[in-house]
Short mmCIF file of C-alpha atoms and ligand atoms in Angstrom, two decimals:
data_model
loop_
_atom_site.label_atom_id
_atom_site.label_comp_id
_atom_site.label_asym_id
_atom_site.label_seq_id
_atom_site.Cartn_x
_atom_site.Cartn_y
_atom_site.Cartn_z
CA MET A 1 19.49 -57.27 -0.43
CA SER A 2 19.47 -54.14 -2.62
CA PRO A 3 21.83 -51.36 -1.44
CA ARG A 4 20.39 -48.47 0.55
CA PRO A 5 19.46 -45.59 -1.77
CA LYS A 6 21.72 -42.58 -1.35
CA LEU A 7 20.14 -39.21 -0.60
CA LEU A 8 22.18 -36.05 -0.96
CA LEU A 9 21.12 -33.13 1.24
CA ILE A 10 21.77 -29.72 -0.28
CA LEU A 11 20.74 -27.38 2.48
CA PRO A 12 21.68 -23.88 3.62
CA PRO A 13 24.63 -23.84 6.09
CA GLY A 14 23.60 -25.00 9.55
CA TRP A 15 20.38 -26.75 8.46
CA GLY A 16 21.89 -30.25 8.06
CA ARG A 17 21.86 -31.02 11.80
CA TYR A 18 18.03 -30.92 11.89
CA TRP A 19 17.91 -33.77 9.39
CA GLU A 20 20.40 -36.19 10.85
CA GLU A 21 18.12 -37.72 13.48
CA PRO A 22 14.94 -38.17 11.41
CA LEU A 23 16.89 -39.55 8.46
CA ALA A 24 19.26 -41.76 10.49
CA ALA A 25 16.56 -44.26 11.36
CA ALA A 26 15.54 -44.77 7.75
CA ASN A 27 16.70 -47.25 5.18
CA VAL A 28 18.44 -44.48 3.26
CA ARG A 29 22.09 -43.41 3.31
CA MET A 30 22.29 -39.66 3.89
CA LEU A 31 25.15 -37.59 2.49
CA ARG A 32 25.58 -33.88 3.16
CA ASP A 33 26.74 -31.77 0.25
CA GLY A 34 29.97 -30.00 1.14
CA GLN A 35 30.69 -32.32 4.10
CA ASP A 36 30.57 -35.99 3.12
CA PRO A 37 32.64 -37.50 0.31
CA TYR A 38 30.67 -39.07 -2.56
CA ALA A 39 30.94 -39.79 -6.27
CA PRO A 40 28.30 -38.03 -8.42
CA GLU A 41 27.14 -41.31 -9.98
CA GLU A 42 26.32 -42.75 -6.52
CA ILE A 43 23.53 -40.28 -5.79
CA ASP A 44 19.98 -41.58 -6.24
CA TYR A 45 17.98 -38.74 -4.68
CA VAL A 46 18.48 -35.10 -3.76
CA LEU A 47 16.69 -33.01 -1.15
CA GLY A 48 17.30 -29.28 -1.30
CA PHE A 49 15.95 -25.79 -1.62
CA ARG A 50 18.03 -23.57 -3.90
CA PRO A 51 20.89 -25.71 -5.26
CA ARG A 52 23.66 -23.89 -7.09
CA PRO A 53 22.90 -23.57 -10.80
CA GLY A 54 24.39 -26.30 -12.98
CA PHE A 55 25.00 -28.68 -10.06
CA LEU A 56 22.08 -31.11 -10.47
CA LYS A 57 23.01 -31.94 -14.04
CA THR A 58 26.34 -33.31 -12.75
CA LEU A 59 24.51 -36.17 -10.96
CA PRO A 60 23.95 -38.70 -13.78
CA LYS A 61 21.85 -41.33 -11.97
CA LEU A 62 19.30 -39.19 -10.15
CA LYS A 63 15.90 -40.86 -9.75
CA ALA A 64 14.10 -37.88 -8.17
CA ILE A 65 14.66 -34.45 -6.65
CA PHE A 66 12.72 -33.40 -3.55
CA SER A 67 12.16 -29.72 -2.87
CA LEU A 68 12.35 -28.62 0.73
CA GLY A 69 9.77 -25.93 0.03
CA ALA A 70 6.37 -25.72 -1.64
CA GLY A 71 7.86 -23.33 -4.21
CA ILE A 72 10.24 -24.80 -6.78
CA ASP A 73 11.30 -21.62 -8.62
CA GLY A 74 14.77 -22.02 -7.01
CA PHE A 75 15.19 -25.22 -9.08
CA LEU A 76 13.61 -24.19 -12.37
CA SER A 77 15.58 -20.94 -12.50
CA ASP A 78 18.63 -23.15 -13.20
CA PRO A 79 18.97 -23.18 -17.01
CA ASP A 80 20.66 -26.60 -16.75
CA PHE A 81 18.00 -28.15 -14.51
CA PRO A 82 17.63 -31.83 -15.60
CA LYS A 83 13.97 -31.70 -16.64
CA HIS A 84 13.73 -35.44 -17.24
CA VAL A 85 14.16 -36.10 -13.49
CA PRO A 86 10.92 -35.89 -11.46
CA LEU A 87 10.91 -32.81 -9.18
CA ILE A 88 8.65 -33.27 -6.18
CA ARG A 89 7.49 -30.23 -4.24
CA PHE A 90 6.75 -30.23 -0.54
CA VAL A 91 3.03 -30.32 0.16
CA ASP A 92 2.08 -30.60 3.80
CA GLU A 93 -1.04 -29.85 5.84
CA THR A 94 0.96 -28.17 8.60
CA LEU A 95 2.68 -25.86 6.12
CA SER A 96 -0.65 -24.88 4.51
CA ARG A 97 -2.17 -24.32 7.96
CA GLU A 98 0.68 -22.04 9.04
CA MET A 99 0.58 -20.09 5.78
CA ALA A 100 -3.17 -19.62 6.26
CA GLN A 101 -2.57 -18.43 9.84
CA TYR A 102 -0.11 -15.81 8.64
CA ILE A 103 -2.49 -14.60 5.93
CA VAL A 104 -5.47 -14.43 8.32
CA MET A 105 -3.36 -12.66 10.96
CA HIS A 106 -2.28 -9.92 8.55
CA VAL A 107 -5.78 -9.44 7.16
CA LEU A 108 -7.02 -9.05 10.76
CA ILE A 109 -4.21 -6.68 11.81
CA GLN A 110 -5.34 -4.30 9.07
CA HIS A 111 -9.08 -4.99 9.27
CA ARG A 112 -9.12 -4.44 13.09
CA ASP A 113 -6.74 -1.47 12.86
CA GLU A 114 -4.44 -3.20 15.32
CA ARG A 115 -1.47 -0.90 14.72
CA THR A 116 -3.50 2.17 15.79
CA PHE A 117 -4.43 0.48 19.07
CA GLN A 118 -0.80 -0.49 19.69
CA THR A 119 0.22 3.14 19.24
CA ALA A 120 -2.60 4.27 21.55
CA GLN A 121 -1.45 1.81 24.21
CA ARG A 122 2.11 3.15 24.06
CA GLU A 123 0.64 6.63 24.63
CA ALA A 124 -1.73 5.33 27.38
CA LYS A 125 -4.69 6.68 25.35
CA TRP A 126 -8.15 5.12 25.61
CA ARG A 127 -9.28 5.58 22.01
CA GLN A 128 -12.28 3.47 21.03
CA ALA A 129 -13.21 3.06 17.39
CA MET A 130 -15.59 0.94 15.36
CA LEU A 131 -14.45 -1.24 12.47
CA ALA A 132 -13.83 0.94 9.43
CA ARG A 133 -15.78 -1.55 7.30
CA PRO A 134 -18.09 -4.41 8.36
CA THR A 135 -16.46 -7.81 7.90
CA GLU A 136 -19.09 -9.17 5.50
CA GLU A 137 -18.53 -6.13 3.26
CA THR A 138 -14.76 -6.59 3.28
CA ARG A 139 -13.70 -8.33 0.08
CA VAL A 140 -10.59 -10.51 0.27
CA GLY A 141 -9.17 -11.77 -3.02
CA ILE A 142 -6.58 -14.52 -3.26
CA LEU A 143 -4.27 -14.80 -6.28
CA GLY A 144 -3.50 -18.53 -6.44
CA MET A 145 -6.06 -21.07 -5.25
CA GLY A 146 -3.80 -24.10 -4.84
CA GLU A 147 -2.91 -26.02 -1.68
CA ILE A 148 -2.32 -22.88 0.40
CA GLY A 149 -4.79 -20.46 -1.19
CA PHE A 150 -7.57 -23.00 -0.72
CA VAL A 151 -6.97 -23.35 3.05
CA ALA A 152 -6.63 -19.57 3.53
CA ALA A 153 -9.85 -18.94 1.55
CA ARG A 154 -11.86 -21.27 3.77
CA ARG A 155 -10.46 -19.77 7.00
CA LEU A 156 -11.23 -16.20 5.84
CA ARG A 157 -14.72 -17.21 4.64
CA ASP A 158 -15.43 -18.77 8.04
CA LEU A 159 -14.45 -15.48 9.73
CA GLY A 160 -17.16 -13.75 7.70
CA PHE A 161 -15.15 -12.05 4.93
CA ALA A 162 -16.41 -11.93 1.33
CA VAL A 163 -13.76 -14.16 -0.25
CA SER A 164 -12.85 -14.72 -3.89
CA GLY A 165 -9.97 -16.45 -5.62
CA TRP A 166 -8.19 -16.27 -8.95
CA SER A 167 -6.54 -19.28 -10.56
CA ARG A 168 -5.77 -20.70 -13.97
CA THR A 169 -8.69 -23.15 -13.76
CA ARG A 170 -12.08 -22.54 -12.10
CA LYS A 171 -12.68 -23.79 -8.56
CA GLU A 172 -15.82 -24.86 -6.73
CA ILE A 173 -15.46 -23.85 -3.08
CA ASP A 174 -18.58 -23.28 -1.03
CA GLY A 175 -19.00 -19.56 -0.30
CA VAL A 176 -15.90 -18.52 -2.27
CA ARG A 177 -16.27 -16.80 -5.64
CA SER A 178 -13.98 -18.19 -8.33
CA PHE A 179 -12.36 -16.17 -11.12
CA ALA A 180 -10.28 -18.01 -13.72
CA GLY A 181 -7.67 -17.09 -16.29
CA GLY A 182 -6.33 -13.84 -17.69
CA GLY A 183 -9.76 -12.85 -19.06
CA GLU A 184 -11.24 -12.60 -15.55
CA LEU A 185 -8.28 -11.00 -13.78
CA ASP A 186 -9.46 -7.38 -14.07
CA ALA A 187 -12.96 -8.21 -12.78
CA PHE A 188 -11.34 -10.05 -9.86
CA LEU A 189 -9.00 -7.18 -9.00
CA GLY A 190 -11.79 -4.58 -9.14
CA GLN A 191 -13.47 -6.20 -6.12
CA CYS A 192 -10.47 -6.77 -3.78
CA ASP A 193 -10.19 -4.67 -0.62
CA PHE A 194 -7.42 -7.09 0.32
CA LEU A 195 -5.25 -8.75 -2.31
CA ILE A 196 -3.25 -11.79 -1.23
CA CYS A 197 -0.61 -13.23 -3.54
CA ILE A 198 0.08 -16.95 -3.07
CA LEU A 199 0.93 -17.85 -6.68
CA PRO A 200 3.93 -19.94 -7.75
CA LEU A 201 6.69 -17.87 -9.37
CA THR A 202 6.71 -18.69 -13.09
CA PRO A 203 7.49 -16.66 -16.22
CA LYS A 204 3.73 -15.85 -16.37
CA THR A 205 3.46 -14.60 -12.78
CA ARG A 206 6.82 -12.80 -12.37
CA HIS A 207 6.25 -9.12 -11.48
CA ILE A 208 2.47 -9.57 -11.63
CA LEU A 209 2.20 -7.15 -8.67
CA ASN A 210 3.01 -3.94 -10.53
CA THR A 211 1.70 -0.42 -11.12
CA GLU A 212 -0.80 -1.55 -13.75
CA LEU A 213 -2.27 -4.21 -11.46
CA PHE A 214 -2.39 -1.90 -8.42
CA ALA A 215 -4.35 0.67 -10.48
CA LYS A 216 -7.08 -1.94 -10.99
CA LEU A 217 -7.58 -2.44 -7.25
CA PRO A 218 -10.12 -0.25 -5.41
CA ARG A 219 -8.56 2.81 -3.75
CA GLY A 220 -7.43 1.94 -0.23
CA ALA A 221 -6.78 -1.75 -0.98
CA TYR A 222 -4.23 -3.63 1.15
CA VAL A 223 -1.72 -6.02 -0.46
CA ILE A 224 -0.21 -9.13 1.16
CA ASN A 225 2.60 -10.97 -0.65
CA VAL A 226 3.50 -14.33 0.86
CA ALA A 227 4.46 -16.06 -2.38
CA ARG A 228 7.83 -14.95 -3.78
CA GLY A 229 9.64 -11.62 -3.94
CA GLY A 230 9.84 -12.01 -7.73
CA HIS A 231 6.06 -11.46 -7.96
CA LEU A 232 6.40 -7.84 -6.84
CA ARG A 233 7.95 -4.76 -8.39
CA GLU A 234 9.01 -3.23 -5.09
CA GLY A 235 9.35 0.33 -6.47
CA ASP A 236 5.81 0.15 -7.91
CA LEU A 237 4.46 -0.83 -4.51
CA ILE A 238 6.17 2.08 -2.76
CA ALA A 239 4.79 4.50 -5.38
CA ALA A 240 1.23 3.13 -4.96
CA LEU A 241 1.50 3.44 -1.16
CA ASP A 242 2.97 6.95 -1.29
CA SER A 243 0.27 8.15 -3.69
CA GLY A 244 -2.38 6.91 -1.23
CA HIS A 245 -3.88 4.51 -3.77
CA LEU A 246 -2.96 1.52 -1.56
CA SER A 247 -3.48 1.74 2.22
CA GLY A 248 -0.69 -0.68 3.17
CA ALA A 249 1.12 -3.92 2.52
CA THR A 250 2.48 -6.96 4.30
CA LEU A 251 5.53 -8.56 2.70
CA ASP A 252 7.08 -11.85 3.79
CA VAL A 253 9.19 -12.39 0.67
CA PHE A 254 11.56 -10.15 -1.28
CA GLU A 255 13.30 -10.01 -4.63
CA HIS A 256 16.66 -10.25 -2.82
CA GLU A 257 16.80 -12.20 0.43
CA PRO A 258 17.93 -11.43 3.06
CA LEU A 259 16.44 -7.96 2.57
CA ALA A 260 19.27 -5.40 2.62
CA GLU A 261 19.44 -3.20 5.72
CA THR A 262 19.28 -0.20 3.41
CA SER A 263 16.01 -1.28 1.75
CA PRO A 264 13.25 1.37 2.09
CA LEU A 265 10.78 -1.50 2.60
CA TRP A 266 11.98 -2.02 6.20
CA LYS A 267 11.03 1.43 7.45
CA HIS A 268 8.10 2.39 5.23
CA PRO A 269 5.26 3.41 7.59
CA LYS A 270 2.65 1.53 5.55
CA ILE A 271 4.60 -1.73 5.24
CA ILE A 272 4.86 -4.69 7.59
CA ALA A 273 7.93 -6.72 6.57
CA THR A 274 8.81 -10.19 7.91
CA PRO A 275 11.85 -12.34 7.02
CA HIS A 276 10.27 -15.14 4.94
CA ILE A 277 8.77 -16.85 7.99
CA ALA A 278 5.11 -17.19 7.02
CA ALA A 279 5.74 -20.92 7.29
CA ILE A 280 9.01 -22.73 7.78
CA THR A 281 9.19 -26.35 6.69
CA SER A 282 9.36 -28.67 9.71
CA PRO A 283 12.42 -30.96 9.40
CA ALA A 284 10.49 -33.86 10.94
CA ALA A 285 7.52 -33.48 8.54
CA ALA A 286 9.78 -33.04 5.52
CA ALA A 287 11.97 -36.02 6.48
CA ARG A 288 8.84 -38.21 6.75
CA TYR A 289 7.62 -36.90 3.41
CA VAL A 290 10.91 -37.54 1.62
CA LEU A 291 11.46 -40.98 3.15
CA ASP A 292 7.90 -42.07 2.28
CA GLY A 293 8.49 -40.74 -1.24
CA ILE A 294 11.77 -42.62 -1.65
CA ALA A 295 10.22 -45.84 -0.30
CA ALA A 296 7.30 -45.48 -2.77
CA MET A 297 9.68 -44.86 -5.67
CA GLU A 298 11.79 -47.84 -4.73
CA ARG A 299 8.57 -49.93 -4.87
CA GLY A 300 8.00 -48.59 -8.38
CA GLU A 301 5.03 -46.35 -7.47
CA THR A 302 4.34 -42.93 -9.00
CA LEU A 303 4.54 -40.03 -6.56
CA LYS A 304 2.06 -37.21 -5.94
CA ASN A 305 3.06 -33.55 -6.24
CA ILE A 306 5.42 -33.98 -9.18
CA VAL A 307 6.00 -30.60 -10.82
CA ASP A 308 4.49 -30.22 -14.28
CA MET A 309 7.44 -28.87 -16.29
CA THR A 310 5.24 -27.36 -18.99
CA ARG A 311 3.15 -25.34 -16.48
CA GLY A 312 6.23 -24.56 -14.38
CA TYR A 313 4.58 -25.40 -11.01
N1 LIG Y 401 6.34 -17.34 2.38
C1 LIG Y 401 6.47 -18.62 2.62
O1 LIG Y 401 6.97 -18.97 3.68
C2 LIG Y 401 5.96 -19.64 1.62
C3 LIG Y 401 5.74 -20.94 2.10
C4 LIG Y 401 5.19 -21.88 1.22
C5 LIG Y 401 4.92 -21.54 -0.10
N2 LIG Y 401 5.17 -20.27 -0.53
C6 LIG Y 401 4.86 -19.92 -1.94
O2 LIG Y 401 3.49 -20.23 -2.23
C7 LIG Y 401 3.40 -20.70 -3.56
C8 LIG Y 401 2.09 -21.45 -3.76
O3 LIG Y 401 2.09 -22.68 -3.07
P1 LIG Y 401 0.92 -23.77 -3.25
O4 LIG Y 401 1.38 -25.01 -2.58
O5 LIG Y 401 -0.40 -23.20 -2.85
O6 LIG Y 401 0.95 -23.94 -4.85
P2 LIG Y 401 -0.03 -24.76 -5.81
O7 LIG Y 401 -0.81 -25.77 -5.03
O8 LIG Y 401 0.78 -25.21 -6.97
O9 LIG Y 401 -1.08 -23.65 -6.30
C9 LIG Y 401 -0.78 -22.68 -7.24
C10 LIG Y 401 -2.04 -21.91 -7.60
O10 LIG Y 401 -1.68 -20.81 -8.46
C11 LIG Y 401 -2.49 -20.88 -9.64
N3 LIG Y 401 -1.72 -20.37 -10.80
C12 LIG Y 401 -0.48 -20.72 -11.21
N4 LIG Y 401 -0.11 -20.04 -12.31
C13 LIG Y 401 -1.18 -19.25 -12.61
C14 LIG Y 401 -1.43 -18.32 -13.65
N5 LIG Y 401 -0.53 -18.07 -14.62
N6 LIG Y 401 -2.63 -17.69 -13.66
C15 LIG Y 401 -3.56 -17.96 -12.71
N7 LIG Y 401 -3.37 -18.83 -11.68
C16 LIG Y 401 -2.20 -19.47 -11.65
C17 LIG Y 401 -2.83 -22.34 -9.82
O11 LIG Y 401 -3.98 -22.46 -10.65
P3 LIG Y 401 -4.65 -23.91 -10.94
O12 LIG Y 401 -5.22 -24.38 -9.63
O13 LIG Y 401 -5.73 -23.59 -11.92
O14 LIG Y 401 -3.56 -24.79 -11.47
C18 LIG Y 401 -3.05 -22.77 -8.36
O15 LIG Y 401 -4.36 -22.44 -7.96
C19 LIG Y 401 4.66 -21.53 -3.72
O16 LIG Y 401 5.01 -21.67 -5.10
C20 LIG Y 401 5.69 -20.73 -2.95
O17 LIG Y 401 6.36 -19.84 -3.82
C21 LIG Y 401 5.67 -19.31 0.29
#
């Protein structure tokens, strides 16, 4: 009988306990980085999120690396990342559904002027108001039409919004207008009352949300960043909000996480800030995903969702 493949978990402190039960039943030997003794050449697979730079190249016999998140920028930012080893990102229906829920919720909070009604309730004021703009005339644009952008676009379309998406390649989604490539970015931006960023973080998309881009949005646009903090120049956002060009923003991700207590983003009156919780990977779903992936690799099959190293996502 062939030996059980060895899977090294590289997880933030305290996360390991969620994995012990789902992984224990499997035909895989689990080792926790920093807790269990192992020799580097024993490790067949790694599961992690943001491993310390330079570490993965010290494991000479790795067959595959599984990312705990949909985003893999935390791996590729390592200059010594072993690019010959397949890197598999986490793609899961539940994760896409929860991301779409978060996006829809924050579009609706702004569209339905929810914060004004919350203030009125605290003051016991009966203040009725109509929608500032009819739903079908409210244009929602999504930067990034991959696994998550696609689900969010369909949910928003079904609620009656005028939805469009921007991606590298053109998409055919019923009732959703598709813009593709750098040449169509300005036309896309010019028709976004809401701009949602759900792009992967790559050298091409880093700091894409900046003063120049904001200037191309219609006055009063609302920005939602649920992708990565590295997409946004935070100072540029504050300037665009303070000048009145943008009406508000929802941020779930930040250049430096956790967001420092002193950051002006916490208390800005036009910003809703959440601590990277738009969707949190379920340990049970991820354990199933990784174990199925390892079993398939051990049978010699090629896996889905392998990162394309030339594209960087
Ligand atoms: N806040 C959270 O809790 C949370 C949770 C999960 C994920 N995320 C973030 O969400 C990101 C997206 O996840 P996903 O699963 O939807 O990714 P995905 O399936 O890889 O989709 C990426 C999309 O971005 C487009 N794109 C990439 N580079 C581009 C460029 N230079 N110009 C134009 N379009 C470009 C791709 O275009 P093509 O379709 O043409 O290739 C694709 O439509 C992740 O990388 C992660 O950072 C955040």
